[in-house]
Tab-separated table of C-alpha atoms in Angstrom:
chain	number	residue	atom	x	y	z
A	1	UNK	CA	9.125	24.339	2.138
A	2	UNK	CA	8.008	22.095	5.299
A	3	UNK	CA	10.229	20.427	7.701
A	4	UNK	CA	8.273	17.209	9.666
A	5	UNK	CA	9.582	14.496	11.478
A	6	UNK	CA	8.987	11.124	9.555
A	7	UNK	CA	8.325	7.610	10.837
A	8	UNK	CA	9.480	5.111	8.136
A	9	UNK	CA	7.708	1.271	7.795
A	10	UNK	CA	10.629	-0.072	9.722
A	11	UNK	CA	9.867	2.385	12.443
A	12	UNK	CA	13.119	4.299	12.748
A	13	UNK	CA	12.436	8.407	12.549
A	14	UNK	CA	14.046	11.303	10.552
A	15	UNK	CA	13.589	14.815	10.117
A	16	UNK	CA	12.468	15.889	6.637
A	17	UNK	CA	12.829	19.273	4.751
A	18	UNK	CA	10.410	18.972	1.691
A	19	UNK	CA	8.658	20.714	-1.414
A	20	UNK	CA	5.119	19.682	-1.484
A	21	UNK	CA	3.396	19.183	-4.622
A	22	UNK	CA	0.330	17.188	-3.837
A	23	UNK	CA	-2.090	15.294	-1.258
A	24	UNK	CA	-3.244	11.836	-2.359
A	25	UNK	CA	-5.974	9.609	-1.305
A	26	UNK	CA	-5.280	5.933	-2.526
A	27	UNK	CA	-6.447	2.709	-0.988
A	28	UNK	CA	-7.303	3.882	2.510
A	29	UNK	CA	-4.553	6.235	3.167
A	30	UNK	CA	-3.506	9.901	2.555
A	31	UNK	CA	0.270	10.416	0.690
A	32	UNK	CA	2.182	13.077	0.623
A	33	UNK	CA	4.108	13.472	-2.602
A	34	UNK	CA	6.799	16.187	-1.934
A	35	UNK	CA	10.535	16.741	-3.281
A	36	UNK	CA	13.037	15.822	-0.096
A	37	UNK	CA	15.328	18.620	-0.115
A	38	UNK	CA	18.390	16.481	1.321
A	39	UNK	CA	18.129	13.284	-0.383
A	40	UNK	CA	17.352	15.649	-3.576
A	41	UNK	CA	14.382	13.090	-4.674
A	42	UNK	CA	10.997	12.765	-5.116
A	43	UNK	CA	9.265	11.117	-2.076
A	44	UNK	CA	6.037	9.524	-1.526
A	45	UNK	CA	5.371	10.109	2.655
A	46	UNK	CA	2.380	8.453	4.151
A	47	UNK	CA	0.689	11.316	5.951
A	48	UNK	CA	-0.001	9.250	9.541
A	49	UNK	CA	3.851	9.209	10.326
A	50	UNK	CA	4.382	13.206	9.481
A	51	UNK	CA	4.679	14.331	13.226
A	52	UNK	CA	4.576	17.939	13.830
A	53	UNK	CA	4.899	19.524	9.892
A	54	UNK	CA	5.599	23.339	9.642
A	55	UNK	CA	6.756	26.081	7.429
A	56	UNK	CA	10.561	25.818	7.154
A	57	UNK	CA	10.266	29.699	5.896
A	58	UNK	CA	11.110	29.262	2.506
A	59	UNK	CA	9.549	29.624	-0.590
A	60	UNK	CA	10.464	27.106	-3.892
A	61	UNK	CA	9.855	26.872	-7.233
A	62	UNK	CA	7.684	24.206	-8.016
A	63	UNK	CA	9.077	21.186	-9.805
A	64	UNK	CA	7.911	18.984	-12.830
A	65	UNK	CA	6.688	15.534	-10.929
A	66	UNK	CA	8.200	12.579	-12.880
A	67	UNK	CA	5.047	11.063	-13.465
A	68	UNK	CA	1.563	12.385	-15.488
A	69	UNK	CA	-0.169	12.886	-12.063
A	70	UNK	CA	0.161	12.260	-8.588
A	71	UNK	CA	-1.841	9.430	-7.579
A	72	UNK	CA	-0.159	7.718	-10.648
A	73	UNK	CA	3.160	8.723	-9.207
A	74	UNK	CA	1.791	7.271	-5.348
A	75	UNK	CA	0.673	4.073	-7.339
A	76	UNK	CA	3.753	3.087	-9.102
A	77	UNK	CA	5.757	3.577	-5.497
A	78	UNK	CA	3.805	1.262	-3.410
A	79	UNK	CA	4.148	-1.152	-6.407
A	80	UNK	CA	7.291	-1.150	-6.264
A	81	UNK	CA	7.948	-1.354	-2.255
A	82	UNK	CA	8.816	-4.322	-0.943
A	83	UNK	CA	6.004	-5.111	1.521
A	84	UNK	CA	6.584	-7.485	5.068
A	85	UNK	CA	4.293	-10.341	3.436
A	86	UNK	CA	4.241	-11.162	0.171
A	87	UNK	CA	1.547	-13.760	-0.830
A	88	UNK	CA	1.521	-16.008	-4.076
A	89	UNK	CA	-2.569	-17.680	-4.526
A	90	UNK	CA	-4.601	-19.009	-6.972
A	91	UNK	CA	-7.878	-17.607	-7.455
A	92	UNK	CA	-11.223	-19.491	-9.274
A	93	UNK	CA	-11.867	-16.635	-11.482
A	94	UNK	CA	-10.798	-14.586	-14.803
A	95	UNK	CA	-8.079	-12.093	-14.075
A	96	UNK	CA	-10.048	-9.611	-15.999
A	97	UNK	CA	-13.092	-10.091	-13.851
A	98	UNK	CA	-11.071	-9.505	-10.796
A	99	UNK	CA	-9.489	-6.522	-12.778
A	100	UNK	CA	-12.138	-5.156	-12.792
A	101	UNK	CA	-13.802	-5.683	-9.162
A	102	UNK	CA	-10.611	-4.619	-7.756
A	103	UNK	CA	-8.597	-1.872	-7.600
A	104	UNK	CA	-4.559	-2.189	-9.220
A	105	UNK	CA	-3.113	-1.676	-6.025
A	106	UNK	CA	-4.205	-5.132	-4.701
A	107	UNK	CA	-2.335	-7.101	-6.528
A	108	UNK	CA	-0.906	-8.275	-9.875
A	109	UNK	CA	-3.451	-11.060	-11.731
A	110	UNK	CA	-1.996	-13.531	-14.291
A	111	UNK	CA	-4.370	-15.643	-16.261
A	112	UNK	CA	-3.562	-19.390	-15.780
A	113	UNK	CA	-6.575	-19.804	-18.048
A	114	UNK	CA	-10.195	-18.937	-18.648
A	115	UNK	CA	-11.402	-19.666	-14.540
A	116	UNK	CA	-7.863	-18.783	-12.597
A	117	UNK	CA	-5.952	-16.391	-12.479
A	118	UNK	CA	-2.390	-16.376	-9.872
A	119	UNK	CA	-2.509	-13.267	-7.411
A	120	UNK	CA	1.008	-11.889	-6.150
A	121	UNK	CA	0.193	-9.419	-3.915
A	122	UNK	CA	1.462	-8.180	-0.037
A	123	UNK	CA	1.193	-5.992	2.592
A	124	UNK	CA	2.847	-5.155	6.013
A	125	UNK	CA	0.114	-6.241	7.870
A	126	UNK	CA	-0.958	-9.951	8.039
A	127	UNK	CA	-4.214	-9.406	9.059
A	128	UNK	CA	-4.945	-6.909	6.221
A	129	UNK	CA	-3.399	-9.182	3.803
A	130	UNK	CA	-5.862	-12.084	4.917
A	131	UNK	CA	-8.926	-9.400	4.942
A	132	UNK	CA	-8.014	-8.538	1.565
A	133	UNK	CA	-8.320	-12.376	0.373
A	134	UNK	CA	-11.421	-12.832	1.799
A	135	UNK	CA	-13.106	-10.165	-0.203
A	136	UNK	CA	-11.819	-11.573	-3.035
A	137	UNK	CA	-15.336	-13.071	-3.201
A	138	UNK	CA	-14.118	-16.406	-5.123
A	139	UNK	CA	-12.444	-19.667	-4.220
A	140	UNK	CA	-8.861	-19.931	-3.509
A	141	UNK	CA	-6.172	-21.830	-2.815
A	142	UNK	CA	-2.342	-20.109	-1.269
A	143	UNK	CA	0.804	-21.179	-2.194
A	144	UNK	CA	2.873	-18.729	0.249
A	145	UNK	CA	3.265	-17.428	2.712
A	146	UNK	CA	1.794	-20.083	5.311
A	147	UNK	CA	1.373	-17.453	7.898
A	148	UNK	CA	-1.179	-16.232	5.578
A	149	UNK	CA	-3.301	-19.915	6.224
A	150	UNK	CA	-3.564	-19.073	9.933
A	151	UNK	CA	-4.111	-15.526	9.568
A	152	UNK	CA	-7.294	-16.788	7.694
A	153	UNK	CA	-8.049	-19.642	10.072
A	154	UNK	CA	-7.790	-16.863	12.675
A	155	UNK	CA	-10.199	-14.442	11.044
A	156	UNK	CA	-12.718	-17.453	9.931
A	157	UNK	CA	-12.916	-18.379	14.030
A	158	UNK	CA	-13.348	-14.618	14.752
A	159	UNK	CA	-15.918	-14.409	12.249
A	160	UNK	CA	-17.389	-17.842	13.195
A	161	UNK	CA	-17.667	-16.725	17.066
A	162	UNK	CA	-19.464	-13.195	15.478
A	163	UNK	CA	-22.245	-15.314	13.545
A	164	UNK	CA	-22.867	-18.268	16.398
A	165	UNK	CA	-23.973	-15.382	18.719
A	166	UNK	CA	-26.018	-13.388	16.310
A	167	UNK	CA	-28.421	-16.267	15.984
């Protein structure tokens, strides 16, 4: 077993006792997917906000993960977190040819027909979220949130400013 202390999204701290079972890389991040000893539940931990893990000094018997692998396990967590910003937009192409060009975690698309598709996706981070959109790589148009608008207006001046000087 490990004990760490643990940051959570909303920023508040706890100490942890935990079973690990596995390391996962998804998106850009590293998750720890351990069994929390007092809350007797598997837990997904995001490895930059475990401050100072060590051995707790006890062995465990390893447990049967509720899922067929880890990373499927990490997956189906963040899909189901409620994220700061959640975005609704339409996108000019197939939802199986942005299936395909990008990974599940992004976002759910739903054919409105054979060009669109509607993206619900979100993320803590406005900035990210408008990054995200912009490598879309297709037309769009968003519904919600409008912080999401000048997010993108902000990173299309930024980007603007970039390219004036290059040239």
């Amino acid at each position: 077993r490990v004990r760490f202390g643990y940051r959570a999204r909303d920023g508040s701290e706890s100490r942890r006792l935990a079973e690990p079972h596995s390391l996962v890389n998804l998106g850009r991040r590293w998750y720890l997917v351990a069994w929390d000893c007092d809350r007797r539940a598997w837990r997904t931990y995001r490895m930059d906000r475990v401050e100072r893990p060590r051995p707790a000094g006890s062995r465990f018997q390893p447990r049967e993960l509720p899922a067929a692998d880890p990373a499927e396990f990490v997956a189906a967590n963040l899909a189901s977190a409620r994220q700061r910003h959640q975005a609704r937009l339409t996108l000019h192409a197939s939802a199986d040819a942005l299936r395909e060009r990008h990974p599940y975690w992004w976002g759910q698309f739903e054919p409105i027909d054979d060009g669109r598709c509607e993206l619900r996706t979100g993320d803590d981070s406005l900035e990210w979220l408008a990054m995200r959109v912009a490598m879309m790589g297709v037309e769009f148009e968003v519904h919600e949130p409008p912080e999401l608008v000048g997010a993108l207006a902000e990173l299309r001046d930024r980007i603007g400013r970039a390219t004036s000087r290059a040239g």
